[in-house]
PDB file of C-alpha atoms in Angstrom:
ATOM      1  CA  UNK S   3      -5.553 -12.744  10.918  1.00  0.00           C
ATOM      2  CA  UNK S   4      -6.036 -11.836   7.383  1.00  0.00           C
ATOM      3  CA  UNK S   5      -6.366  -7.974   6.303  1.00  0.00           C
ATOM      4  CA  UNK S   6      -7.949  -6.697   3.054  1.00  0.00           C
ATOM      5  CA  UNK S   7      -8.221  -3.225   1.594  1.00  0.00           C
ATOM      6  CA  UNK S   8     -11.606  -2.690   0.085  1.00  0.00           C
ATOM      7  CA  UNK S   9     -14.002   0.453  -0.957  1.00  0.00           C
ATOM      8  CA  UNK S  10     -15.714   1.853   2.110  1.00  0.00           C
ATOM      9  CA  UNK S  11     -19.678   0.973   3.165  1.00  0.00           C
ATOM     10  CA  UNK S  12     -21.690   2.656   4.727  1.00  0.00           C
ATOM     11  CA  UNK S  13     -22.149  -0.316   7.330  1.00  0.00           C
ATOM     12  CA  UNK S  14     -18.357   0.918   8.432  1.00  0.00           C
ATOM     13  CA  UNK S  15     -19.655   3.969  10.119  1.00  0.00           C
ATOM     14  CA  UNK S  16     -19.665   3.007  13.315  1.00  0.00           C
ATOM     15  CA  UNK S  17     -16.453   1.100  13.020  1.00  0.00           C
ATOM     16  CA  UNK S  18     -14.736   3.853  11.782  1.00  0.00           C
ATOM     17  CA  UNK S  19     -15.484   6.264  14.502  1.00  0.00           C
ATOM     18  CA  UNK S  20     -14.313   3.548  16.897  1.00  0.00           C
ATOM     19  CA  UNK S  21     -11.133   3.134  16.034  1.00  0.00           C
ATOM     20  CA  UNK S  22     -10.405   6.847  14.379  1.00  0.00           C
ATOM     21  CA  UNK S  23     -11.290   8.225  17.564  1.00  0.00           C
ATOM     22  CA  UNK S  24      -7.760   7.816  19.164  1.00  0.00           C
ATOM     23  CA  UNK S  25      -5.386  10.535  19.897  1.00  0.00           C
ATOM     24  CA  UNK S  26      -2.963   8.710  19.494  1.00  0.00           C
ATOM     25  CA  UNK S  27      -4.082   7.739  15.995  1.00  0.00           C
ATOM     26  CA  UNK S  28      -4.863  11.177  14.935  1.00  0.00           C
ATOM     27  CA  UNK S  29      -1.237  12.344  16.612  1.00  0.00           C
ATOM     28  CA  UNK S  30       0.392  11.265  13.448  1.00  0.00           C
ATOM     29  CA  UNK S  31      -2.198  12.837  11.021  1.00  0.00           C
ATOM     30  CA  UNK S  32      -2.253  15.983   9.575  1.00  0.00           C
ATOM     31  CA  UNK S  33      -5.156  18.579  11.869  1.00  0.00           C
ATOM     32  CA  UNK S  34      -7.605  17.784   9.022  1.00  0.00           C
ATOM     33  CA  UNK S  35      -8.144  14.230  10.819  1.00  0.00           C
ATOM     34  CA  UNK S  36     -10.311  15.379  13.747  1.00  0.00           C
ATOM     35  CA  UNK S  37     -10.510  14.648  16.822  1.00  0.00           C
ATOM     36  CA  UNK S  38     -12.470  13.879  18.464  1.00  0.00           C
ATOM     37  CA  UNK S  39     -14.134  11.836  15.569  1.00  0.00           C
ATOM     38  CA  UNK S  40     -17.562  11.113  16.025  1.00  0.00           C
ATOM     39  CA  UNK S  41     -19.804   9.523  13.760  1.00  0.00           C
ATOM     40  CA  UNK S  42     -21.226  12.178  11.821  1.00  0.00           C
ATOM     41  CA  UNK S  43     -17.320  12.418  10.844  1.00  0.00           C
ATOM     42  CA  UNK S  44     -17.637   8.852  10.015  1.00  0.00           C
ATOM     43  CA  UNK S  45     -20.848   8.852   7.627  1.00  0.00           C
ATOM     44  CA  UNK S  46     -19.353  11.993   5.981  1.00  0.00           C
ATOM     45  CA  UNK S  47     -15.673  10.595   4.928  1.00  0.00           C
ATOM     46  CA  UNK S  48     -17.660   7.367   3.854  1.00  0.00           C
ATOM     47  CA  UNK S  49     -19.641   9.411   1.771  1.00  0.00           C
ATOM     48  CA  UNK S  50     -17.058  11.845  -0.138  1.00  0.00           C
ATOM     49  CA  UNK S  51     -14.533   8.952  -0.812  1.00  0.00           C
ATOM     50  CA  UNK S  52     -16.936   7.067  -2.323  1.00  0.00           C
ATOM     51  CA  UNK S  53     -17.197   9.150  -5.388  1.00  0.00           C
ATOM     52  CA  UNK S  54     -14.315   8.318  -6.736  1.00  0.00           C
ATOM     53  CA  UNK S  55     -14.268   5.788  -9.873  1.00  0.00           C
ATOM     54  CA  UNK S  56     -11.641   4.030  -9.409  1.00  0.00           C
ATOM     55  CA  UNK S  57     -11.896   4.637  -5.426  1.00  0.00           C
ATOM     56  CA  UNK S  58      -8.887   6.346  -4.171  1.00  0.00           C
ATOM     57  CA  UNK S  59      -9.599   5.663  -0.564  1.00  0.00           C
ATOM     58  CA  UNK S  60      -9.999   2.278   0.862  1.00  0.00           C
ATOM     59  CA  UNK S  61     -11.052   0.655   4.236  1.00  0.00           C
ATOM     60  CA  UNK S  62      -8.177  -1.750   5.940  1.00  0.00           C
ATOM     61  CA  UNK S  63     -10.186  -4.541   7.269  1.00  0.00           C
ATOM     62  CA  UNK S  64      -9.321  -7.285   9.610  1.00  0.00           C
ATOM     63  CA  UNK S  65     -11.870  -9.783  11.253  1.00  0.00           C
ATOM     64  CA  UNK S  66     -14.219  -8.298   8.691  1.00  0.00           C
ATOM     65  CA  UNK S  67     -14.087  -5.207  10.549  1.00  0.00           C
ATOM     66  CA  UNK S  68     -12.679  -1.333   9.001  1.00  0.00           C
ATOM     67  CA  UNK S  69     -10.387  -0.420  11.545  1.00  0.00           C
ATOM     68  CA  UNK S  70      -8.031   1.593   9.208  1.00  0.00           C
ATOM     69  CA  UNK S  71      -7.991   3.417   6.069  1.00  0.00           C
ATOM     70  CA  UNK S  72      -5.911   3.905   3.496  1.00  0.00           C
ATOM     71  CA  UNK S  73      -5.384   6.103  -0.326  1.00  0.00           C
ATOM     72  CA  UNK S  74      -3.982   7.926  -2.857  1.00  0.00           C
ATOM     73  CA  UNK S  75      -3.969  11.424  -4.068  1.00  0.00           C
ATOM     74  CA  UNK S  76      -3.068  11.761  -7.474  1.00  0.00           C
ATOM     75  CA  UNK S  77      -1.481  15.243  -8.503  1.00  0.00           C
ATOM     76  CA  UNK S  78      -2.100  17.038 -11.264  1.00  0.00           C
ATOM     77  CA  UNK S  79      -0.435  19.282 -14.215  1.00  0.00           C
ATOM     78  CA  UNK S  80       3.695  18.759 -14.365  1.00  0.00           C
ATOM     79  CA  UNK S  81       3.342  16.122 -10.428  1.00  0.00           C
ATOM     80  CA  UNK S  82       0.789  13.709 -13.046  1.00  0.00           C
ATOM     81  CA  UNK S  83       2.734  11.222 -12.549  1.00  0.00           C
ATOM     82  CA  UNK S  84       2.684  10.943  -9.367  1.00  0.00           C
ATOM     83  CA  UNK S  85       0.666  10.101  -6.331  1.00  0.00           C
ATOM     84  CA  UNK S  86       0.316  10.738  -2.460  1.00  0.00           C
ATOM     85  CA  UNK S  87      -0.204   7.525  -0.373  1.00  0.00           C
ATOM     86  CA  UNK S  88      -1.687   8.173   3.333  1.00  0.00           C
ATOM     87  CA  UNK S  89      -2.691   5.750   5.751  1.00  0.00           C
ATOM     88  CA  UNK S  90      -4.063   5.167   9.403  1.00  0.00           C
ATOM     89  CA  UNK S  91      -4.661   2.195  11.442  1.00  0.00           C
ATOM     90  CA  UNK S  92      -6.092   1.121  15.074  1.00  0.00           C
ATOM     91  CA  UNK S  93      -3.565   1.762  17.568  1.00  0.00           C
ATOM     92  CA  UNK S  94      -5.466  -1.955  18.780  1.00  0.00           C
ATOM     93  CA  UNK S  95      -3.176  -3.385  15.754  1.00  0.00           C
ATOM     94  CA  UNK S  96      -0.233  -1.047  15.530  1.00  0.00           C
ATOM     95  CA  UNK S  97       3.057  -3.329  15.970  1.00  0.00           C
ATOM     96  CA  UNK S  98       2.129  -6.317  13.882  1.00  0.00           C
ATOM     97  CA  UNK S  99       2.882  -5.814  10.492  1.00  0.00           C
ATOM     98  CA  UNK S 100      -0.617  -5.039   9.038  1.00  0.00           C
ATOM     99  CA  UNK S 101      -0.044  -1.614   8.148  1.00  0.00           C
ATOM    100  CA  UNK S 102       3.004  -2.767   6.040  1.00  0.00           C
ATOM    101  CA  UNK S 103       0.796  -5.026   4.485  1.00  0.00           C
ATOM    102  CA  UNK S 104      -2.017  -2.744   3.359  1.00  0.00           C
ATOM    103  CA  UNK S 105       1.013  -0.378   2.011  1.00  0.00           C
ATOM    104  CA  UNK S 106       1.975  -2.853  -0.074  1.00  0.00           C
ATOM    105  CA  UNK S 107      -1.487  -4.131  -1.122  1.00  0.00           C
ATOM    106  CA  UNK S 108      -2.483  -0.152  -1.808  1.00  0.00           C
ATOM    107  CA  UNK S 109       1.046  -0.101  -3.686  1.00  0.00           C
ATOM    108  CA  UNK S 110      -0.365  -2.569  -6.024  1.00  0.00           C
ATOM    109  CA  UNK S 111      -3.270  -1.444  -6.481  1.00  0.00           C
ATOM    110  CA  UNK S 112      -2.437   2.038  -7.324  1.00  0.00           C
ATOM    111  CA  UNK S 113       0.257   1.292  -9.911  1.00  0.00           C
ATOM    112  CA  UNK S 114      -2.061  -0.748 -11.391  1.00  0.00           C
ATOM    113  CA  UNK S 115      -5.654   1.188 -11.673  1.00  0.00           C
ATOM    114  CA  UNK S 116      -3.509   4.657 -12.063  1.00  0.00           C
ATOM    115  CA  UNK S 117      -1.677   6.250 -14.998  1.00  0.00           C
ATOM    116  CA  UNK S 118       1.128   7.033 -12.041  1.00  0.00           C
ATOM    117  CA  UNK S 119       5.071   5.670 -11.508  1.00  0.00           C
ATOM    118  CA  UNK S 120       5.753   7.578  -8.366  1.00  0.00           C
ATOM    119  CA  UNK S 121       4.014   7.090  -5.789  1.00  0.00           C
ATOM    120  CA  UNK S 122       5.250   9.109  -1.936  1.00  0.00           C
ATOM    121  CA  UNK S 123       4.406   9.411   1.676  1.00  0.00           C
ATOM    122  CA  UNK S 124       4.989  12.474   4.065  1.00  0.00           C
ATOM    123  CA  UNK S 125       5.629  11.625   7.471  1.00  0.00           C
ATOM    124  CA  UNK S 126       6.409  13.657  10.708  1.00  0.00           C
ATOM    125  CA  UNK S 127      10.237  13.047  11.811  1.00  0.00           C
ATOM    126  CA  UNK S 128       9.142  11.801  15.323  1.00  0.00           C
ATOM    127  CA  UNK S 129       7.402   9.174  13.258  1.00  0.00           C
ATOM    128  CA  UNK S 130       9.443   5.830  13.319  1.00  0.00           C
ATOM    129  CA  UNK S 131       6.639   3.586  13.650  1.00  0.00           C
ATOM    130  CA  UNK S 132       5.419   4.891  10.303  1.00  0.00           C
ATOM    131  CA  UNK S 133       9.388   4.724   8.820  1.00  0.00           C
ATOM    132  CA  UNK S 134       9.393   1.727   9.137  1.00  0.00           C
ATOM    133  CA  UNK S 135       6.336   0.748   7.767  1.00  0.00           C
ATOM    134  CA  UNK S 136       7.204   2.840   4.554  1.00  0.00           C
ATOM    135  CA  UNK S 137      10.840   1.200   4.307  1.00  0.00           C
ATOM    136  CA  UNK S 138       9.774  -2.567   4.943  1.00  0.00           C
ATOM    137  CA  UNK S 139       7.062  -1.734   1.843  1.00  0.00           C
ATOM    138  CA  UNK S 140       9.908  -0.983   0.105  1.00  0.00           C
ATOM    139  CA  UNK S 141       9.711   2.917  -0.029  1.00  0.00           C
ATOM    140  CA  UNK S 142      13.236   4.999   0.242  1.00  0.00           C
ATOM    141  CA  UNK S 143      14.034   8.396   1.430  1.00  0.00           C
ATOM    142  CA  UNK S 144      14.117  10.855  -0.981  1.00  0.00           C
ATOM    143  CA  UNK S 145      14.273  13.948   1.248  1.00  0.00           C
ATOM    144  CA  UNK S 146      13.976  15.471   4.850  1.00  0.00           C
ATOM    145  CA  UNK S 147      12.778  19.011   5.656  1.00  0.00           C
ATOM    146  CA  UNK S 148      13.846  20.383   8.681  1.00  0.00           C
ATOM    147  CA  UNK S 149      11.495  22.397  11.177  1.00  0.00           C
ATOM    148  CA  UNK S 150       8.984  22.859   8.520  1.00  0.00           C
ATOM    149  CA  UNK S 151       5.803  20.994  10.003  1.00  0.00           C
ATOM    150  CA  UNK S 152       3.552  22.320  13.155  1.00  0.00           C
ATOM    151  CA  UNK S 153       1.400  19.561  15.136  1.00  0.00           C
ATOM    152  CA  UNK S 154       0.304  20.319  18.187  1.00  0.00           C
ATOM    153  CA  UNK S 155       2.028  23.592  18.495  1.00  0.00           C
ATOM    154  CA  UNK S 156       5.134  22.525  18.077  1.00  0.00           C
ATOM    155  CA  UNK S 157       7.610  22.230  14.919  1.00  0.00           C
ATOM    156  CA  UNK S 158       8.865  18.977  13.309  1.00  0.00           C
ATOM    157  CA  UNK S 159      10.396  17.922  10.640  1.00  0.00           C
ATOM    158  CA  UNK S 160       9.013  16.577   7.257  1.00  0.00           C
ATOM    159  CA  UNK S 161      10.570  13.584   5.821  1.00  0.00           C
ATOM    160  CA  UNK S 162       9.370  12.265   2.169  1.00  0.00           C
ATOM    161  CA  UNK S 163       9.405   8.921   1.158  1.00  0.00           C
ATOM    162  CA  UNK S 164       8.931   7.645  -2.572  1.00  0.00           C
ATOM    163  CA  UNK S 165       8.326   4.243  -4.288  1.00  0.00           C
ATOM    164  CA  UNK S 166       9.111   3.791  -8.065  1.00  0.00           C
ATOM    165  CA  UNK S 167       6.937   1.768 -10.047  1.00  0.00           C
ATOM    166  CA  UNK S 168       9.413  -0.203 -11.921  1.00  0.00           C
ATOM    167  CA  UNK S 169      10.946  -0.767  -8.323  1.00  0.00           C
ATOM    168  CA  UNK S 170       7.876  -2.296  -7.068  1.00  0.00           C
ATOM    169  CA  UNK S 171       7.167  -4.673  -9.914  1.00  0.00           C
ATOM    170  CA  UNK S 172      11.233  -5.500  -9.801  1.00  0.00           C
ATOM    171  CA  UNK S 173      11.120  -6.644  -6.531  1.00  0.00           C
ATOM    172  CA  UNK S 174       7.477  -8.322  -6.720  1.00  0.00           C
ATOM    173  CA  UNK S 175       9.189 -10.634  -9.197  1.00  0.00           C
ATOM    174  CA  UNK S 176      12.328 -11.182  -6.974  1.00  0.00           C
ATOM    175  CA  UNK S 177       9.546 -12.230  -4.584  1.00  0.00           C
ATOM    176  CA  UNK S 178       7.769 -14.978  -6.528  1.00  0.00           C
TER     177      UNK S 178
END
């Protein structure tokens, strides 16, 4: 199956709700992913991440169908240089190594349409799905907080990931 990342439609509405509406799914997300997520959810997050030029969020599509999303946050003032990377896909494809792929794919495309050379993920310490994901797209640990993040009532730890940009071209080139 191929995957693509590519700038929301508004035809993904109904796609997205499908596959965003998992509690599992919104489990590893921070509580501003709803849930449930319904479609008026949908047709709103379509909406605001369009109006971003270059788009910051992007729909992960397989089978021509959204069943994912990822993006980037750039900071601002002294963090300019940097940028937050976030992602979420279908629990229907967790397990076989798309989400890897759109990481690197987003990777790409961030270092390239963004004055950044950092970019980093936060992920919950329970998360080793998402670890792994981060490490196989060539991320590294740069840091772990301990009982500093609440989900679900309960605390977790935080642990940051980071990718270099002169790490990510070094090993594209490796690579080819």
């Amino acid at each position: 199956m191929h995957l693509e990342i590519r700038p929301w439609r508004k035809s993904d509405a109904k796609s997205l709700q499908k596959h965003a509406n998992n509690r599992a799914v919104a489990a590893n997300l921070t509580d501003q992913f709803p849930h449930p997520y319904t479609l008026k959810h949908a047709k709103a997050f379509i909406k605001n991440v369009n109006v971003y030029n270059p788009k910051r969020i992007l729909a992960i599509v397989i089978q021509d169908e959204a069943v994912g999303s990822i993006g980037i946050t750039p900071q601002g003032d002294v963090h300019r240089s940097n940028a937050e990377i976030g992602y979420w896909l279908s629990e229907s494809y967790w397990g076989q190594g798309f989400t890897t792929e759109a990481v690197k794919k987003m990777s790409a495309y961030a270092f390239e349409k963004f004055e950044v050379n950092r970019l980093f993920a936060k992920c919950f310490g329970y998360n080793t799905p998402s670890h792994r994901v981060l490490e196989k797209a060539g991320f590294i640990v740069e840091a772990r907080f301990k009982n500093v993040l609440i989900k679900n009532n309960e605390i977790h730890d935080e642990i940051i990931y980071a990718l270099r940009k002169e790490d990510f071209f070094r090993a594209l080139k490796k690579t080819s």
